Amino acid sequence: VIAVDAPGHGRSEAPNDWNLQRILDANVEALDAVLDEPAIVYGNSMGGFGAVRFALARPQRVHGLALTSPGGAPMDAQELQDFVDRFLFARAADALVFLDRLYGERRLLSRLIAGSVRTQMGRVQPILDALRPEHLLTRADLAQLAMPVLLQWGRRDKLLPDAHRAFFQDALPAHTFEAPE
């Protein structure tokens, strides 16, 4: 198992000059460096968006895709701005609202980690701010995926709109869909 941290995620440093294409290119470069044969590529949320972009760039290196609530569904400019605003945490209370959406309910742990979540999201905010509708995936993009795809979407997922699940369900050519609790 190889786990690639996106810039600003995990222990990876956040670049000074955010550029979405450079981030996607860095993902391809990192996976090119470590994959010596076709692999199952997994991505969750923004990582799912990156996994799809890698599969489009290097289809010969992807034996299959496993996506859990992937990001990257098409949105117009206002929908995208409303979506990005969900990740703005001016106060710790905003992080609690985010965690309630993430877990589908208020959990005791939420109050303990809200400050850390706020800090971490502050690190990736420039990525979200750099997103434009033209960066997002299209039906034509997904139609190019010839490898098998496992699409998982939690039944209680409240972070991504239902329209995003429907887009991936409808647009992925050959896939299996699971809706775990």
C-alpha positions as a Markdown table, in Angstrom:
| # | Residue | x | y | z |
|---|---|---|---|---|
| 1 | Val | 0.0 | 0.0 | 0.0 |
| 2 | Ile | 1.3 | 3.4 | -1.0 |
| 3 | Ala | -0.3 | 6.5 | 0.4 |
| 4 | Val | 0.4 | 9.8 | -1.3 |
| 5 | Asp | -0.2 | 13.0 | 0.7 |
| 6 | Ala | -1.6 | 15.8 | -1.4 |
| 7 | Pro | 0.2 | 19.1 | -0.8 |
| 8 | Gly | -1.0 | 20.6 | 2.5 |
| 9 | His | -2.5 | 17.3 | 3.6 |
| 10 | Gly | -1.1 | 14.9 | 6.2 |
| 11 | Arg | 2.5 | 15.7 | 6.7 |
| 12 | Ser | 3.1 | 17.3 | 3.3 |
| 13 | Glu | 4.0 | 20.9 | 3.2 |
| 14 | Ala | 1.6 | 23.4 | 1.7 |
| 15 | Pro | 3.1 | 25.2 | -1.3 |
| 16 | Asn | 3.5 | 28.9 | -1.2 |
| 17 | Asp | 2.0 | 29.3 | -4.7 |
| 18 | Trp | -1.1 | 27.1 | -5.1 |
| 19 | Asn | -1.8 | 26.0 | -8.6 |
| 20 | Leu | -4.3 | 23.2 | -9.1 |
| 21 | Gln | -2.7 | 21.9 | -12.3 |
| 22 | Arg | 0.7 | 21.7 | -10.5 |
| 23 | Ile | -0.9 | 19.8 | -7.7 |
| 24 | Leu | -2.5 | 17.3 | -10.1 |
| 25 | Asp | 0.7 | 17.0 | -12.0 |
| 26 | Ala | 2.6 | 16.3 | -8.7 |
| 27 | Asn | 0.2 | 13.5 | -7.9 |
| 28 | Val | 0.8 | 11.9 | -11.3 |
| 29 | Glu | 4.6 | 12.4 | -10.9 |
| 30 | Ala | 4.5 | 10.8 | -7.4 |
| 31 | Leu | 2.5 | 7.8 | -8.5 |
| 32 | Asp | 4.6 | 7.4 | -11.7 |
| 33 | Ala | 7.7 | 7.2 | -9.4 |
| 34 | Val | 6.3 | 4.4 | -7.2 |
| 35 | Leu | 4.1 | 2.3 | -9.4 |
| 36 | Asp | 6.0 | -0.2 | -11.5 |
| 37 | Glu | 2.9 | -2.1 | -12.6 |
| 38 | Pro | -0.8 | -1.4 | -13.0 |
| 39 | Ala | -2.4 | -0.9 | -9.5 |
| 40 | Ile | -5.7 | -0.4 | -7.8 |
| 41 | Val | -5.8 | 3.3 | -7.1 |
| 42 | Tyr | -8.0 | 4.5 | -4.2 |
| 43 | Gly | -9.1 | 8.0 | -3.4 |
| 44 | Asn | -11.5 | 9.6 | -0.9 |
| 45 | Ser | -13.1 | 13.0 | -1.3 |
| 46 | Met | -10.5 | 15.3 | -2.9 |
| 47 | Gly | -8.2 | 12.3 | -3.2 |
| 48 | Gly | -10.9 | 10.6 | -5.3 |
| 49 | Phe | -10.8 | 13.6 | -7.7 |
| 50 | Gly | -7.0 | 13.1 | -7.8 |
| 51 | Ala | -7.3 | 9.3 | -8.4 |
| 52 | Val | -9.7 | 9.9 | -11.3 |
| 53 | Arg | -7.3 | 12.5 | -12.8 |
| 54 | Phe | -4.4 | 10.1 | -12.5 |
| 55 | Ala | -6.5 | 7.3 | -14.2 |
| 56 | Leu | -7.2 | 9.7 | -17.0 |
| 57 | Ala | -3.6 | 10.7 | -17.4 |
| 58 | Arg | -2.2 | 7.2 | -17.0 |
| 59 | Pro | -4.9 | 4.6 | -17.8 |
| 60 | Gln | -2.2 | 2.0 | -18.5 |
| 61 | Arg | -1.1 | 2.2 | -14.8 |
| 62 | Val | -4.5 | 1.8 | -13.3 |
| 63 | His | -5.9 | -1.7 | -13.0 |
| 64 | Gly | -8.9 | -0.5 | -11.2 |
| 65 | Leu | -10.3 | 2.6 | -9.2 |
| 66 | Ala | -11.8 | 2.5 | -5.8 |
| 67 | Leu | -13.5 | 5.8 | -5.0 |
| 68 | Thr | -15.2 | 6.8 | -1.7 |
| 69 | Ser | -17.3 | 9.9 | -2.0 |
| 70 | Pro | -15.0 | 11.4 | -4.6 |
| 71 | Gly | -14.8 | 15.1 | -5.2 |
| 72 | Gly | -14.8 | 16.8 | -8.6 |
| 73 | Ala | -18.4 | 16.6 | -9.7 |
| 74 | Pro | -19.4 | 19.5 | -12.0 |
| 75 | Met | -20.8 | 22.7 | -10.5 |
| 76 | Asp | -21.4 | 26.1 | -11.8 |
| 77 | Ala | -19.6 | 29.1 | -10.3 |
| 78 | Gln | -22.2 | 29.8 | -7.6 |
| 79 | Glu | -22.6 | 26.2 | -6.6 |
| 80 | Leu | -18.8 | 25.8 | -6.3 |
| 81 | Gln | -18.5 | 28.9 | -4.2 |
| 82 | Asp | -21.3 | 27.7 | -1.9 |
| 83 | Phe | -19.6 | 24.4 | -1.6 |
| 84 | Val | -16.2 | 25.9 | -0.8 |
| 85 | Asp | -17.8 | 28.1 | 1.8 |
| 86 | Arg | -18.7 | 24.9 | 3.7 |
| 87 | Phe | -15.0 | 24.5 | 4.5 |
| 88 | Leu | -14.4 | 28.0 | 5.8 |
| 89 | Phe | -13.9 | 27.9 | 9.6 |
| 90 | Ala | -13.7 | 31.4 | 11.0 |
| 91 | Arg | -14.5 | 30.0 | 14.4 |
| 92 | Ala | -14.3 | 26.7 | 16.2 |
| 93 | Ala | -18.1 | 26.5 | 16.1 |
| 94 | Asp | -17.8 | 26.4 | 12.3 |
| 95 | Ala | -15.6 | 23.3 | 12.5 |
| 96 | Leu | -18.2 | 21.7 | 14.8 |
| 97 | Val | -20.9 | 22.2 | 12.1 |
| 98 | Phe | -18.5 | 20.6 | 9.6 |
| 99 | Leu | -17.8 | 17.7 | 11.9 |
| 100 | Asp | -21.6 | 17.2 | 12.5 |
| 101 | Arg | -22.0 | 16.9 | 8.7 |
| 102 | Leu | -19.0 | 14.6 | 8.4 |
| 103 | Tyr | -20.2 | 12.2 | 11.1 |
| 104 | Gly | -24.0 | 12.7 | 10.5 |
| 105 | Glu | -24.4 | 13.6 | 14.2 |
| 106 | Arg | -22.7 | 15.4 | 17.1 |
| 107 | Arg | -20.1 | 13.2 | 18.7 |
| 108 | Leu | -18.2 | 13.8 | 21.9 |
| 109 | Leu | -14.9 | 13.6 | 20.0 |
| 110 | Ser | -16.0 | 16.6 | 17.9 |
| 111 | Arg | -15.3 | 19.2 | 20.6 |
| 112 | Leu | -11.9 | 17.7 | 21.2 |
| 113 | Ile | -10.7 | 17.8 | 17.6 |
| 114 | Ala | -12.6 | 20.9 | 16.3 |
| 115 | Gly | -9.5 | 23.2 | 16.8 |
| 116 | Ser | -7.2 | 20.7 | 14.9 |
| 117 | Val | -9.7 | 20.3 | 12.1 |
| 118 | Arg | -10.0 | 24.1 | 11.8 |
| 119 | Thr | -6.2 | 24.4 | 11.6 |
| 120 | Gln | -5.9 | 21.5 | 9.0 |
| 121 | Met | -8.6 | 23.0 | 6.8 |
| 122 | Gly | -6.9 | 26.3 | 6.9 |
| 123 | Arg | -3.9 | 24.6 | 5.3 |
| 124 | Val | -5.9 | 23.3 | 2.4 |
| 125 | Gln | -8.2 | 26.3 | 1.9 |
| 126 | Pro | -6.0 | 27.7 | -0.9 |
| 127 | Ile | -6.7 | 24.5 | -2.9 |
| 128 | Leu | -10.4 | 25.0 | -2.5 |
| 129 | Asp | -10.1 | 28.7 | -3.3 |
| 130 | Ala | -8.2 | 27.9 | -6.5 |
| 131 | Leu | -10.9 | 25.6 | -7.8 |
| 132 | Arg | -12.9 | 26.8 | -10.8 |
| 133 | Pro | -15.8 | 25.0 | -12.6 |
| 134 | Glu | -13.5 | 24.2 | -15.6 |
| 135 | His | -11.2 | 22.2 | -13.3 |
| 136 | Leu | -14.0 | 19.8 | -12.3 |
| 137 | Leu | -14.8 | 16.5 | -13.9 |
| 138 | Thr | -17.2 | 16.0 | -16.8 |
| 139 | Arg | -19.3 | 13.1 | -18.1 |
| 140 | Ala | -16.8 | 12.9 | -21.0 |
| 141 | Asp | -13.9 | 12.6 | -18.6 |
| 142 | Leu | -15.6 | 9.7 | -16.8 |
| 143 | Ala | -16.6 | 8.0 | -20.1 |
| 144 | Gln | -12.9 | 7.6 | -20.8 |
| 145 | Leu | -12.3 | 5.3 | -17.8 |
| 146 | Ala | -12.1 | 1.8 | -19.2 |
| 147 | Met | -11.0 | 0.1 | -15.9 |
| 148 | Pro | -13.4 | -1.2 | -13.3 |
| 149 | Val | -14.5 | 1.3 | -10.7 |
| 150 | Leu | -15.8 | 0.7 | -7.2 |
| 151 | Leu | -17.8 | 3.7 | -6.1 |
| 152 | Gln | -18.6 | 3.9 | -2.4 |
| 153 | Trp | -20.8 | 6.6 | -0.9 |
| 154 | Gly | -21.9 | 6.5 | 2.7 |
| 155 | Arg | -25.7 | 6.7 | 3.2 |
| 156 | Arg | -25.2 | 9.4 | 5.8 |
| 157 | Asp | -22.8 | 11.5 | 3.9 |
| 158 | Lys | -23.7 | 15.1 | 4.4 |
| 159 | Leu | -20.5 | 16.8 | 3.1 |
| 160 | Leu | -21.1 | 16.3 | -0.6 |
| 161 | Pro | -24.5 | 17.1 | -2.2 |
| 162 | Asp | -26.7 | 14.1 | -3.4 |
| 163 | Ala | -26.2 | 15.5 | -6.9 |
| 164 | His | -22.5 | 14.6 | -6.7 |
| 165 | Arg | -23.3 | 11.0 | -5.9 |
| 166 | Ala | -25.8 | 10.9 | -8.7 |
| 167 | Phe | -23.3 | 12.4 | -11.1 |
| 168 | Phe | -20.7 | 9.7 | -10.4 |
| 169 | Gln | -23.3 | 6.9 | -10.3 |
| 170 | Asp | -24.8 | 7.9 | -13.6 |
| 171 | Ala | -21.6 | 8.9 | -15.5 |
| 172 | Leu | -19.1 | 6.2 | -14.5 |
| 173 | Pro | -19.1 | 3.6 | -17.3 |
| 174 | Ala | -18.3 | 0.3 | -15.6 |
| 175 | His | -18.7 | 0.4 | -11.9 |
| 176 | Thr | -20.0 | -1.2 | -8.8 |
| 177 | Phe | -21.9 | 1.0 | -6.3 |
| 178 | Glu | -21.9 | 0.5 | -2.6 |
| 179 | Ala | -23.7 | 2.6 | 0.0 |
| 180 | Pro | -22.3 | 1.5 | 3.4 |
| 181 | Glu | -23.6 | 3.0 | 6.7 |
